[in-house]
Short mmCIF file of C-alpha atoms in Angstrom, two decimals:
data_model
loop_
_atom_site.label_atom_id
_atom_site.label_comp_id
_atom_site.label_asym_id
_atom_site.label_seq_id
_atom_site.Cartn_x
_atom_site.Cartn_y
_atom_site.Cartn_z
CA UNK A 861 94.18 108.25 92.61
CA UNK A 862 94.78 110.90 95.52
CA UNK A 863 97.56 113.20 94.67
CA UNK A 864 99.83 115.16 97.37
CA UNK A 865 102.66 117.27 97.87
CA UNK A 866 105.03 117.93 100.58
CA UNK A 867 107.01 120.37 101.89
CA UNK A 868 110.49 120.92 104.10
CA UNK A 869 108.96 123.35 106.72
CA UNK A 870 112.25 125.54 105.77
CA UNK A 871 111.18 125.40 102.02
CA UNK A 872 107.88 126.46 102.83
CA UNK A 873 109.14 129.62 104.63
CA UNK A 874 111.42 130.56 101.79
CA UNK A 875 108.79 130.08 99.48
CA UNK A 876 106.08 132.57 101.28
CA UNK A 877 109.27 135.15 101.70
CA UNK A 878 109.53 135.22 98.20
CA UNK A 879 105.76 135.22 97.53
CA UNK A 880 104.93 137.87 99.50
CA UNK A 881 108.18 140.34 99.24
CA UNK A 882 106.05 142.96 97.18
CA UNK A 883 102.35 143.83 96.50
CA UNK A 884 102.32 142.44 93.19
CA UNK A 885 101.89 139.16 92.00
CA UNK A 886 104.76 136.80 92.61
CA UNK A 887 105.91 133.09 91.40
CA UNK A 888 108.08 130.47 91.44
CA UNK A 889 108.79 127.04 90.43
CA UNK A 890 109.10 123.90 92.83
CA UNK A 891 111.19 120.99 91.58
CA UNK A 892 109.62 118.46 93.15
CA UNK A 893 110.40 114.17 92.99
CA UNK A 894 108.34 111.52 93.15
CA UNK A 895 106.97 109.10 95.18
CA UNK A 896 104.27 106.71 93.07
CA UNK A 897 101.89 104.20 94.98
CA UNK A 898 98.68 102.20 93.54
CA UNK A 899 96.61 105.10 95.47
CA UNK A 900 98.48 107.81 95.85
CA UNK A 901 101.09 110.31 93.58
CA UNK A 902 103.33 112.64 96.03
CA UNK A 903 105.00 115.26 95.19
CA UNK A 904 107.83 116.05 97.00
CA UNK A 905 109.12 119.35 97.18
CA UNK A 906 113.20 119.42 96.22
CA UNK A 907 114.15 122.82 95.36
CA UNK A 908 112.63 125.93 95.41
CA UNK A 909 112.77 128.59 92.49
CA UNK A 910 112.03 131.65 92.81
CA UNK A 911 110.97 133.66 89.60
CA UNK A 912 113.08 137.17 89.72
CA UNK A 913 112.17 140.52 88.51
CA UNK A 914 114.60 139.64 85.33
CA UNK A 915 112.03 136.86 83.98
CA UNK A 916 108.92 139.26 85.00
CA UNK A 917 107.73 141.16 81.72
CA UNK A 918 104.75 142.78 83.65
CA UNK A 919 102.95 142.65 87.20
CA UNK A 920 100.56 143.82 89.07
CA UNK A 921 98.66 142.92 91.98
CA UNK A 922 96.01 140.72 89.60
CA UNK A 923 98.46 139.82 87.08
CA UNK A 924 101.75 138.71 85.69
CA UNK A 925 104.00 138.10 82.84
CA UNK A 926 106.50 135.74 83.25
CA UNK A 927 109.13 135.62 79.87
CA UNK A 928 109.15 132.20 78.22
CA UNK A 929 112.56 131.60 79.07
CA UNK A 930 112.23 131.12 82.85
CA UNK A 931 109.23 128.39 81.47
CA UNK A 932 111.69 126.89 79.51
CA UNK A 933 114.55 126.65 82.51
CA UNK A 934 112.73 125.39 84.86
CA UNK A 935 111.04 122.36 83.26
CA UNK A 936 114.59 121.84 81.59
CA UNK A 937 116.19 121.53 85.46
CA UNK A 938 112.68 119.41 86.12
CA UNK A 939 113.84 116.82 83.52
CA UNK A 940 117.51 116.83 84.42
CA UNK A 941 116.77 116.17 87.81
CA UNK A 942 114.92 113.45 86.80
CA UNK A 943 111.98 115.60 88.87
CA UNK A 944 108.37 117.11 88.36
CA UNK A 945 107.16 120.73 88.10
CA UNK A 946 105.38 122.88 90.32
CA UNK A 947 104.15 126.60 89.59
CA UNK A 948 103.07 128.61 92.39
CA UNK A 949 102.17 132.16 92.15
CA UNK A 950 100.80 134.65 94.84
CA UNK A 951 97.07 136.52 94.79
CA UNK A 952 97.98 139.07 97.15
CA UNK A 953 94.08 140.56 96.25
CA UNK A 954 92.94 137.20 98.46
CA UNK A 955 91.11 135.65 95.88
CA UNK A 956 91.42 132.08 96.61
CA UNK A 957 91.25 129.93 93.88
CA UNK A 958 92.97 129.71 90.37
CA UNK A 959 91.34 132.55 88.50
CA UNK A 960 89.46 131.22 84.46
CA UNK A 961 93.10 132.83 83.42
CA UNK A 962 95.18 130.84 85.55
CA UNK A 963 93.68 127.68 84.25
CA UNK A 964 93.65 129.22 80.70
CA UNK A 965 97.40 129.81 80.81
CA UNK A 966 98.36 127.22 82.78
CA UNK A 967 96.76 124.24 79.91
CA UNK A 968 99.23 125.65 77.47
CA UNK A 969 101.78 125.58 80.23
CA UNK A 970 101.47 121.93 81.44
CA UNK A 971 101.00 120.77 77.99
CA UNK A 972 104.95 121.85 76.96
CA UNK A 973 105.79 120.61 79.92
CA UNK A 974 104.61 116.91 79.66
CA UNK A 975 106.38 117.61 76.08
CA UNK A 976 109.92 118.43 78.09
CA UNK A 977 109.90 116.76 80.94
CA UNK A 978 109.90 112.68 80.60
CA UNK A 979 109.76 111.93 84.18
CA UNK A 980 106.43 109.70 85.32
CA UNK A 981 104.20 111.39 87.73
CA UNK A 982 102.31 114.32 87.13
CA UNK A 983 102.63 118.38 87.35
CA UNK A 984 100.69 120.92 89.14
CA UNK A 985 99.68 124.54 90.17
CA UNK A 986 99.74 126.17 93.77
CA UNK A 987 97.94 129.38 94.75
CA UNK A 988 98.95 131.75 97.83
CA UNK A 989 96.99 134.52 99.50
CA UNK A 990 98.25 136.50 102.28
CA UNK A 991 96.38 133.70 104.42
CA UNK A 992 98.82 131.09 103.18
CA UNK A 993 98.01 127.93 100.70
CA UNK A 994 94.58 128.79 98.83
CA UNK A 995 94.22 126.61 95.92
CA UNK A 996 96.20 123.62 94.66
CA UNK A 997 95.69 121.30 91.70
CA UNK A 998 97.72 118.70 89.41
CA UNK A 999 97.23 119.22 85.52
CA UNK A 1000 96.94 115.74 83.91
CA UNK A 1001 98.85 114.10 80.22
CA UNK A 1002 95.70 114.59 78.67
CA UNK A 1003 94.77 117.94 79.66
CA UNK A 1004 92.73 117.94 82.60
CA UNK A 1005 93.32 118.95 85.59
CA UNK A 1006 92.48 116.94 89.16
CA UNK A 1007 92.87 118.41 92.94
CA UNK A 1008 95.73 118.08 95.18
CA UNK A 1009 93.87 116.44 98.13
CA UNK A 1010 96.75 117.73 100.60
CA UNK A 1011 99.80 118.96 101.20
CA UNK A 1012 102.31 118.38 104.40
CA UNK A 1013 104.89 120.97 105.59
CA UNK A 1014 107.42 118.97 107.77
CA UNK A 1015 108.90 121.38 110.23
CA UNK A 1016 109.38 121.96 113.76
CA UNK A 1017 105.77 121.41 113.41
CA UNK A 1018 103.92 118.96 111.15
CA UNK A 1019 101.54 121.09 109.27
CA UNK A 1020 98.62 120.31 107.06
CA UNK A 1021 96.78 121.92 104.14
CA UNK A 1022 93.29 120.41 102.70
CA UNK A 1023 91.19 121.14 99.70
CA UNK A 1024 88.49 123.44 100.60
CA UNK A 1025 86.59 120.40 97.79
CA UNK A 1026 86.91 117.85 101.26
CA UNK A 1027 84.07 117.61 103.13
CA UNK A 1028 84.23 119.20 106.52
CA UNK A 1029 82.21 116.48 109.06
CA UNK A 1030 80.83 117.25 112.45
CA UNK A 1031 83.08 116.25 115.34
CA UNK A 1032 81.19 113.26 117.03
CA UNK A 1033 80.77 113.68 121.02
CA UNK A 1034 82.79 111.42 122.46
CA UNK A 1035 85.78 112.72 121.62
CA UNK A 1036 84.35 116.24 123.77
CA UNK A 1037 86.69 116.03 126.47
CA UNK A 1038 89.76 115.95 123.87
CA UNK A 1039 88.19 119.22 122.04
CA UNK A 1040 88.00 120.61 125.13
CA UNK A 1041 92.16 120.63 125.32
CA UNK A 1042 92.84 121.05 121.80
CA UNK A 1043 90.13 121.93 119.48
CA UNK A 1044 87.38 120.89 117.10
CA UNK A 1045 90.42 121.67 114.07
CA UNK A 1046 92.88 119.39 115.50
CA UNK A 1047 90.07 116.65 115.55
CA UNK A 1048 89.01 116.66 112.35
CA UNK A 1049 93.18 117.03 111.43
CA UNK A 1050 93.27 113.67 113.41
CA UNK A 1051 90.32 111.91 111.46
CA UNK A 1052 91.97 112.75 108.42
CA UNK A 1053 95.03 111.53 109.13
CA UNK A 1054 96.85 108.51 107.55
CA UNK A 1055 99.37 107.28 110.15
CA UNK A 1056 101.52 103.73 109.62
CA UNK A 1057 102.60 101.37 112.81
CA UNK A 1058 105.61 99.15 112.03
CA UNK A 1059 104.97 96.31 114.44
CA UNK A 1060 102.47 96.22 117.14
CA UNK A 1061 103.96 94.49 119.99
CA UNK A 1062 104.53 95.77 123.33
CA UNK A 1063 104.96 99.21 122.36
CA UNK A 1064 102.97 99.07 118.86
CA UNK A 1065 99.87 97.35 120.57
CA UNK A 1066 100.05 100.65 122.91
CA UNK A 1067 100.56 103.15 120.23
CA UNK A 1068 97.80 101.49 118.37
CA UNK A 1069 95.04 101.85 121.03
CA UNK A 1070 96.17 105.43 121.95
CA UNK A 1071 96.08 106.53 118.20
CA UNK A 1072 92.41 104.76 117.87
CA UNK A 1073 90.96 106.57 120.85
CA UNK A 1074 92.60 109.83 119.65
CA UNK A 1075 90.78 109.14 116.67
CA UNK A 1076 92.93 108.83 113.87
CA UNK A 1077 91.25 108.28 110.31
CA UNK A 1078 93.81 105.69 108.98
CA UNK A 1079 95.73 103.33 110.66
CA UNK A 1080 98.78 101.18 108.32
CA UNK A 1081 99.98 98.19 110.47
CA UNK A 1082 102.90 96.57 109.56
CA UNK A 1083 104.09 93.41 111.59
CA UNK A 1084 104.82 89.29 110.09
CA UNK A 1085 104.53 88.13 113.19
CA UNK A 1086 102.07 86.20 115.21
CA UNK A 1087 101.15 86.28 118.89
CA UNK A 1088 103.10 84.33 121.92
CA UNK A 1089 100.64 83.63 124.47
CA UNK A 1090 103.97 84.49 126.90
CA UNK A 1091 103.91 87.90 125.34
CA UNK A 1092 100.16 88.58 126.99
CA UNK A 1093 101.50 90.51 130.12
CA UNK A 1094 102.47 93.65 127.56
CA UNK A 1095 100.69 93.29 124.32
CA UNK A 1096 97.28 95.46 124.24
CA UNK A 1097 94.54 93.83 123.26
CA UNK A 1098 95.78 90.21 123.30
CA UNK A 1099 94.58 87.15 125.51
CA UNK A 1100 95.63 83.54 126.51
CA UNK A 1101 93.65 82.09 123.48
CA UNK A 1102 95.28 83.87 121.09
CA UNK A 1103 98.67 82.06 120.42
CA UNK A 1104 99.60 81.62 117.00
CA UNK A 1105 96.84 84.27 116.12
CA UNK A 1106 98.61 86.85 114.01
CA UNK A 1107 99.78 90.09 115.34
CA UNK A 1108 98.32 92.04 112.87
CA UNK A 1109 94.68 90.64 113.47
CA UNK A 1110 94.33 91.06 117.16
CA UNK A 1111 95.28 95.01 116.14
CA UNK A 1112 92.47 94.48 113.65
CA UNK A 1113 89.90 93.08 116.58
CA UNK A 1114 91.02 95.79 118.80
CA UNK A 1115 89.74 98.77 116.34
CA UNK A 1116 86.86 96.54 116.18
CA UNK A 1117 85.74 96.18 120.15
CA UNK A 1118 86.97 99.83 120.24
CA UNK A 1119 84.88 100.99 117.63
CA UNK A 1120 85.08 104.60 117.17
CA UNK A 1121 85.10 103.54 112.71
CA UNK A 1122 89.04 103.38 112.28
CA UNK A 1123 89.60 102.29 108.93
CA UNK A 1124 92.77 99.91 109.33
CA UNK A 1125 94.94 98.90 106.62
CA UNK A 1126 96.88 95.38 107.82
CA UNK A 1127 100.45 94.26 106.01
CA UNK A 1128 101.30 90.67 106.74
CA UNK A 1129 104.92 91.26 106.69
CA UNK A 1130 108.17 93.22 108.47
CA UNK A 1131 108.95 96.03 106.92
CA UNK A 1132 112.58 94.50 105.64
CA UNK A 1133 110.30 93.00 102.54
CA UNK A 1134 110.60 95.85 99.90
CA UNK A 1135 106.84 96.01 99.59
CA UNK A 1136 105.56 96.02 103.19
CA UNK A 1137 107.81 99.25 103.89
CA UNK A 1138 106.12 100.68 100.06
CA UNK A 1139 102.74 100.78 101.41
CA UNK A 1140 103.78 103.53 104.03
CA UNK A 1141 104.61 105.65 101.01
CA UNK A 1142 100.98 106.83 101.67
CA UNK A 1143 101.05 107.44 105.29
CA UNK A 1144 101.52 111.19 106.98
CA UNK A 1145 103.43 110.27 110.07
CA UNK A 1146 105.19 106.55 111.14
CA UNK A 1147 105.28 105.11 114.22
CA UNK A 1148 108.58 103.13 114.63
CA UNK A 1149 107.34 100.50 117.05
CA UNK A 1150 109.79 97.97 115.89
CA UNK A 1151 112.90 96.40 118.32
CA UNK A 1152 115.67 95.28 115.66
CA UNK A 1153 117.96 97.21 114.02
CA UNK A 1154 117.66 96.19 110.69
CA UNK A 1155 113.98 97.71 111.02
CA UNK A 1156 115.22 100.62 112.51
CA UNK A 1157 117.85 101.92 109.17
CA UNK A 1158 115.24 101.44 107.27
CA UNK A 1159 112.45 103.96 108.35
CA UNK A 1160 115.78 105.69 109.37
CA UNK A 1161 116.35 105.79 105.15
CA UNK A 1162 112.66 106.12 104.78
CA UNK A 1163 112.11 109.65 106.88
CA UNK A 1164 114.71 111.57 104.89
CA UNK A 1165 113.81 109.72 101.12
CA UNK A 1166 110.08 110.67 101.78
CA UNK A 1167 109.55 113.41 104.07
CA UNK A 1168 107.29 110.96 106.28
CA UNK A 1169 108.32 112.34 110.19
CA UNK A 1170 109.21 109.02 111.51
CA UNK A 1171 108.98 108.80 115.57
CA UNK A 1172 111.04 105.51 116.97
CA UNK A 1173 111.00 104.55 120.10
CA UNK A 1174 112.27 101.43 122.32
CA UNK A 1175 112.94 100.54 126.12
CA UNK A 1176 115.82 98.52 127.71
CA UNK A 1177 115.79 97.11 130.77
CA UNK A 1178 119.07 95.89 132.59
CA UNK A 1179 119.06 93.11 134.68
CA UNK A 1180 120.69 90.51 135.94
CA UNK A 1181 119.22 87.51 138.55
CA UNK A 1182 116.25 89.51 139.49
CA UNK A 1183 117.87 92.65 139.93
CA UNK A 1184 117.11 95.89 137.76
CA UNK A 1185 120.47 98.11 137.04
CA UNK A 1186 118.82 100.58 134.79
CA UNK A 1187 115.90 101.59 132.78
CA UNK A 1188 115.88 103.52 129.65
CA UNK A 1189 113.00 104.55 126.98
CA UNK A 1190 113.89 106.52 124.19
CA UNK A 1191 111.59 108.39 121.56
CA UNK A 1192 113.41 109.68 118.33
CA UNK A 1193 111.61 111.92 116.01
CA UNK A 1194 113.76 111.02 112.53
CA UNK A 1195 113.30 113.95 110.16
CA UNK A 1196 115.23 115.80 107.39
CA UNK A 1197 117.33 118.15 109.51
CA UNK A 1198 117.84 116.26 112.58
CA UNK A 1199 120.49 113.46 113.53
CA UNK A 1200 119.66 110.08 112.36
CA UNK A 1201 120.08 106.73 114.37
CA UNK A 1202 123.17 106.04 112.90
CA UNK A 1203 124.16 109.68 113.74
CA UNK A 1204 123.23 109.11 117.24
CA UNK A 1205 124.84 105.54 117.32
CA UNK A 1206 121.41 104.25 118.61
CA UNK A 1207 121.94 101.36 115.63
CA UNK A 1208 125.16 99.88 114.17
CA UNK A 1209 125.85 98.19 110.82
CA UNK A 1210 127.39 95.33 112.72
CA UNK A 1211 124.06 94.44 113.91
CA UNK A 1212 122.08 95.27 110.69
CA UNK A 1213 124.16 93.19 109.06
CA UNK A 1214 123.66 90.49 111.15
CA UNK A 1215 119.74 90.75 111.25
CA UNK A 1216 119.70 90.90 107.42
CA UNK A 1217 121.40 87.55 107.02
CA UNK A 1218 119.55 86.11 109.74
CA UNK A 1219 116.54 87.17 107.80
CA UNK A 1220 117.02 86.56 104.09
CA UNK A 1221 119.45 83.22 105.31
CA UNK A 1222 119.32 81.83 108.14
CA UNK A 1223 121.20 78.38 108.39
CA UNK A 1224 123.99 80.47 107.42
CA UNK A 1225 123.54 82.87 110.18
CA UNK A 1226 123.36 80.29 112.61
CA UNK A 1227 126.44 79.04 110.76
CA UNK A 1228 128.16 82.24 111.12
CA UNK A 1229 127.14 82.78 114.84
CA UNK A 1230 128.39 79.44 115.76
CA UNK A 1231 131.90 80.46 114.22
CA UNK A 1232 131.64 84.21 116.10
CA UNK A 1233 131.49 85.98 112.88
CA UNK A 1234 127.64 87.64 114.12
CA UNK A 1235 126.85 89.26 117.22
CA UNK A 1236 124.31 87.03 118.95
CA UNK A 1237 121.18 88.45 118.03
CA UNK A 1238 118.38 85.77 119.95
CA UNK A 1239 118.20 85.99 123.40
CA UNK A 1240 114.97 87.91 124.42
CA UNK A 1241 115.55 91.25 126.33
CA UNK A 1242 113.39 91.72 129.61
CA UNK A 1243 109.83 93.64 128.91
CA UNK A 1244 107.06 95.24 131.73
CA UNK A 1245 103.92 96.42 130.82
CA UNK A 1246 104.29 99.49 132.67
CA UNK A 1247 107.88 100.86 130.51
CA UNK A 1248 106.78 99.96 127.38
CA UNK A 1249 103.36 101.77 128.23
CA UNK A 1250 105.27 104.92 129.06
CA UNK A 1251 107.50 104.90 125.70
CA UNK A 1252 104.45 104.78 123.74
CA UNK A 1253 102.74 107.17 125.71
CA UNK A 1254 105.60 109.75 124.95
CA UNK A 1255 105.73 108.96 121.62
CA UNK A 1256 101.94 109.76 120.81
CA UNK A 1257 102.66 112.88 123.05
CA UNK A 1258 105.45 113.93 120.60
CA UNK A 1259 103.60 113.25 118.03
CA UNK A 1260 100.82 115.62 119.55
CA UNK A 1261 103.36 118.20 120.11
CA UNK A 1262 104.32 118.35 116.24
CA UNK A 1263 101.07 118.48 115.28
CA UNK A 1264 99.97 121.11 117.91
CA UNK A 1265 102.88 123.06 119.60
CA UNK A 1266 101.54 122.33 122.92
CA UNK A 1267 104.78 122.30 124.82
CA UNK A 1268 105.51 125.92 124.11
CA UNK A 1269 107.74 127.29 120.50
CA UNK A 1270 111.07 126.80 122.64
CA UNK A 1271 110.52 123.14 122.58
CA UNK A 1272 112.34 121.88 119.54
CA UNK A 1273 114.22 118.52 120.69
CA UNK A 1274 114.11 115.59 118.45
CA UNK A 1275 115.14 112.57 121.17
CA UNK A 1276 113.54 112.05 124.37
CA UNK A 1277 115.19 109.91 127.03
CA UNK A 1278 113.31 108.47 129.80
CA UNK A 1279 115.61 107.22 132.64
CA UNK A 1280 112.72 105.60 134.33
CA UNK A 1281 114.68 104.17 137.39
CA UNK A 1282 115.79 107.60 137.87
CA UNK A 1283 112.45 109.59 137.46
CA UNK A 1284 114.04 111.46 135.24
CA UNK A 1285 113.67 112.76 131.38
CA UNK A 1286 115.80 114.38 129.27
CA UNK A 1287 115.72 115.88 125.87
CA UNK A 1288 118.10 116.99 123.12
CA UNK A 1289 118.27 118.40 119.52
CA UNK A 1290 121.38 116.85 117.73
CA UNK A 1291 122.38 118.16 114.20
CA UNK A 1292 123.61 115.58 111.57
CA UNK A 1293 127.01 114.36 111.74
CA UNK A 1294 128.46 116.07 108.07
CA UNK A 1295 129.29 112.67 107.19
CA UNK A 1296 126.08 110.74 107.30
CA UNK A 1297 123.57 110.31 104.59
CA UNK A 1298 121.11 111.81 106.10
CA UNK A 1299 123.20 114.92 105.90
CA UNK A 1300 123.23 115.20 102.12
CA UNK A 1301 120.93 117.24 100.91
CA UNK A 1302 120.94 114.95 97.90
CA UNK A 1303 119.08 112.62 99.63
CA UNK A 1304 116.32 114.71 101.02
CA UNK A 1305 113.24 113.90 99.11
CA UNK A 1306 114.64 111.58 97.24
CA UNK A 1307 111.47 109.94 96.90
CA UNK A 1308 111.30 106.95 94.57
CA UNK A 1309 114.73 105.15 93.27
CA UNK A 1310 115.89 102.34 91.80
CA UNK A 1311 116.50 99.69 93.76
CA UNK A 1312 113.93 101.37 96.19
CA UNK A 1313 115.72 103.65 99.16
CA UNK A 1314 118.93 102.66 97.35
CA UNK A 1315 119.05 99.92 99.54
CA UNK A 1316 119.16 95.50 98.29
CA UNK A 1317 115.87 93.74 99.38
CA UNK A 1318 115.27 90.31 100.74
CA UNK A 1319 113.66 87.85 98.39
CA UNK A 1320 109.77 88.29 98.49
#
C-alpha cells in the first residue's frame, strides 16, 4: 500500500505562513478526506488549522507544548467531517526528519486518535524546515508507522514532494537532449510520475507517444473501444491489420516498439463505468483525451473531488461539401479554482443526458431520437492528422508548463484556444461561475463518497 497526500497550492502557502511566522516551533492540524484504492490511500488536504499561541503551553526553537485541548478539537472536527488527521509542525533548526521525540509523542497521539476518529483511512505526521516539506509519515491502527511516498501541491504549478527513503536513479542518455532544456530533476519528476489517458484515439494515441518519449514512469489508459481500420489516417501507432484490435492494446504495443520501460496500466472500459474512472484515483495528472460529453462531466467532477489536475482537450472542424469554415482546438486545464466545462459551456446536460441513455440503454435512445426527444448524437465529426496532432501537442506542453513554469510566472491561463485556420491562439483564465459545483468549496477534495462523485453509474 503506497500512501499520499495532497495539497491546494493556496493551502500549502497558508500553511508555510503559519509555520514559519516566528523562530520557534510551530504546528497545525490538516483535516484531510479520503480517497481509498487497492494500492494506494490519499490524503487529501481539506482545511487547514493552524495551532495559535492560546493552545501553545511552551516553545522554543527545538520544542513545543501544545495543550490537550487543541488535540482533542481537532480530531473531534476530523470525525465530524467525516475526515482524517494530519499534524504538521515546523523545525526551524533544519533538522529534517521526525526527531526519537516526535515519534515518541506522536504514538500516544495517533493512538487517541484512531480511538476518536471512526473514519477509514489512516493518520499521519508532516515535518517543515525552512527548506519546505522534510519528513512525512502515516501512523498505522496498530501502532506503527509507514512513509508517505509523496505528496502533490496543485497550484498554478503542479508541485511534487518525495521521500528522501525513494531511490534516486541515474538519468539514462537518451533522454540528454531533454535535460539539456529542463533538467536532470524534472526527469527523474517525469519517471516517477503516474499519469492516466482517458481514451487513446486521435488525440489520446498522440498524447500517449509524446508522454512515452518524455518518459513518464506510469501510464493509466482508459478506452472500451477497439480500432476502425478507417480511423488509421490519425490514430498513432495503428495499421491496416489492426481492425477490431482493441484500442487499448495497440497503446500497449506502442510502449512496447518504443521501449524506453514504460510501465502501462490498460482499463478495458470508458470511463462512464464507475470502476474504470476509480483506477485514476491513483494517477498525478489526467489527460482528457476523450470526445463525448458524458466523458467530459465526469473528469470535470473528478478534478475538483480529487485534486487530480485534469487537462481536456478536443478539435472541431467545420465543414460542409469539401469546404473548411473553421478550425478550433481547445486545451482546458480543470482544477479547483478555475472554471469548469459546464462553467465555460464547453458541455451541456442536454447532451450528457443523451449520451448516458444511449450508453446504459440504447433501444430506448434510438427510441427517443426517433421521436426528437435526444439531440442526435451519431454522425461522425470530420478528423486530420495534423489538428488533432497539434491539440495534443499543446496539451503535453501545458502540462510541461505546470510542472515547470517554462512560459514565464505571468502565465496563469487555464484554456487554450487554437483557431488553427486563423494561425492564431488565444488564452484565458476564467473564475467559477458562483453557481456551479465546482464553486463550492464543499466539494473540493471531496475525495471518496457514496455513490462515488455523487453521481448514478451505469450497470457494470
Amino acid at each position: 500500500m503506497r500512501y499520499s497526500a495532497t495539497f491546494l497550492g493556496s493551502q500549502f502557502d497558508a500553511l508555510q505562513a503559519h509555520l514559519a511566522s516566528s523562530k520557534d516551533e510551530e504546528a497545525a492540524f490538516l483535516i484531510c478526506r479520503v480517497a481509498q484504492s487497492d494500492d494506494e490511500t490519499r490524503l487529501l488536504v481539506h482545511t487547514v488549522v493552524p495551532v495559535t499561541a492560546k493552545d501553545i503551553i511552551e516553545q522554543s526553537p527545538i520544542h513545543m507544548k501544545i495543550a490537550p485541548r487543541a488535540y482533542t478539537r481537532a480530531m473531534k472536527q476530523a470525525n465530524d467531517e467525516k475526515s482524517c488527521l494530519l499534524f504538521v509542525h515546523s523545525h526551524p533548526n533544519g533538522y529534517p526528519r521526525h526527531s526519537p521525540q516526535d515519534d515518541a509523542e506522536e504514538a500516544k497521539l495517533f493512538k487517541t486518535a484512531y480511538t476518536r476518529i471512526r473514519t477509514p483511512g489512516v493518520h499521519g505526521s508532516l515535518v517543515l524546515t525552512p527548506d519546505g516539506l522534510s519528513s512525512a509519515h502515516v501512523w498505522l491502527a496498530d501502532g506503527t508507522a509507514a512513509e508517505i511516498e509523496r505528496i502533490r501541491i496543485v497550484g498554478r504549478r503542479i508541485r511534487f514532494w518525495f521521500n528522501r527513503s525513494a531511490a534516486v536513479h541515474d538519468v539514462p542518455a537518451f533522454f540528454d537532449r531533454q535535460v539539456r532544456a529542463f533538467g536532470p530533476d524534472i526527469q527523474r519528476l517525469l519517471s516517477r510520475l503516474r499519469i492516466g489517458i482517458v481514451g487513446v484515439g486521435g488525440t489520446g494515441s498522440c498524447v500517449l507517444e509524446q508522454l512515452i518519449r518524455l518518459g513518464v514512469g506510469t501510464l493509466i489508459i482508459s478506452d472500451g473501444e477497439c480500432f476502425e481500420a478507417s480511423n488509421v489516417n490519425r490514430v498513432y501507432g495503428s495499421r491496416l491489420v489492426d481492425d477490431g484490435i482493441a484500442k487499448i492494446k495497440i497503446a500497449q504495443r506502442l510502449a512496447a516498439d518504443i521501449g524506453l520501460g514504460t510501465k502501462i496500466e490498460l482499463i478495458s472500459k470508458p470511463i462512464s463505468y464507475q470502476s474504470a474512472l476509480k483506477r485514476f484515483r491513483e494517477c498525478d495528472i489526467v489527460m482528457g483525451c476523450t470526445d463525448d460529453e458524458l466523458g467530459r462531466s465526469l473528469l470535470n467532477r473528478f478534478a475538483i473531488y480529487y485534486y487530480v489536475p485534469v487537462f481536456d482537450m478536443g478539435v472541431k472542424i467545420d465543414s460542409e461539401h469539401g469546404v473548411v469554415r473553421s478550425i478550433q482546438g481547445r486545451v482546458t486545464t480543470l482544477m479547483n479554482g478555475a472554471a469548469c466545462l459546464h462553467c465555460r459551456g464547453r458541455i451541456s446536460a442536454e447532451r450528457i443526458t443523451a449520451q448516458a441513455k444511449w450508453e446504459a440503454d440504447p433501444a430506448g435512445a434510438q427510441a427517443l431520437e426517433d421521436e426528437g426527444y435526444l439531440p442526435e448524437l451519431s454522425v461522425p465529426a470530420p478528423a486530420v492528422v495534423t489538428f488533432t496532432t497539434a491539440i495534443a501537442a499543446s496539451a503535453v506542453t501545458e502540462l510541461l508548463h505546470r510542472l515547470t513554469g517554462f512560459m514565464g510566472p505571468d502565465r496563469e491561463s487555464t484554456e487554450v484556444l487554437h483557431l488553427i485556420d486563423q494561425t492564431s491562439v488565444r488564452t484565458n483564465k476564467l473564475a467559477s461561475q458562483p453557481e456551479c459545483f465546482c464553486a463550492d468549496a464543499y466539494n473540493w477534495g471531496r475525495g471518496d463518497v457514496r455513490p462515488f462523485l455523487d453521481t448514478t453509474w451505469r450497470a457494470e
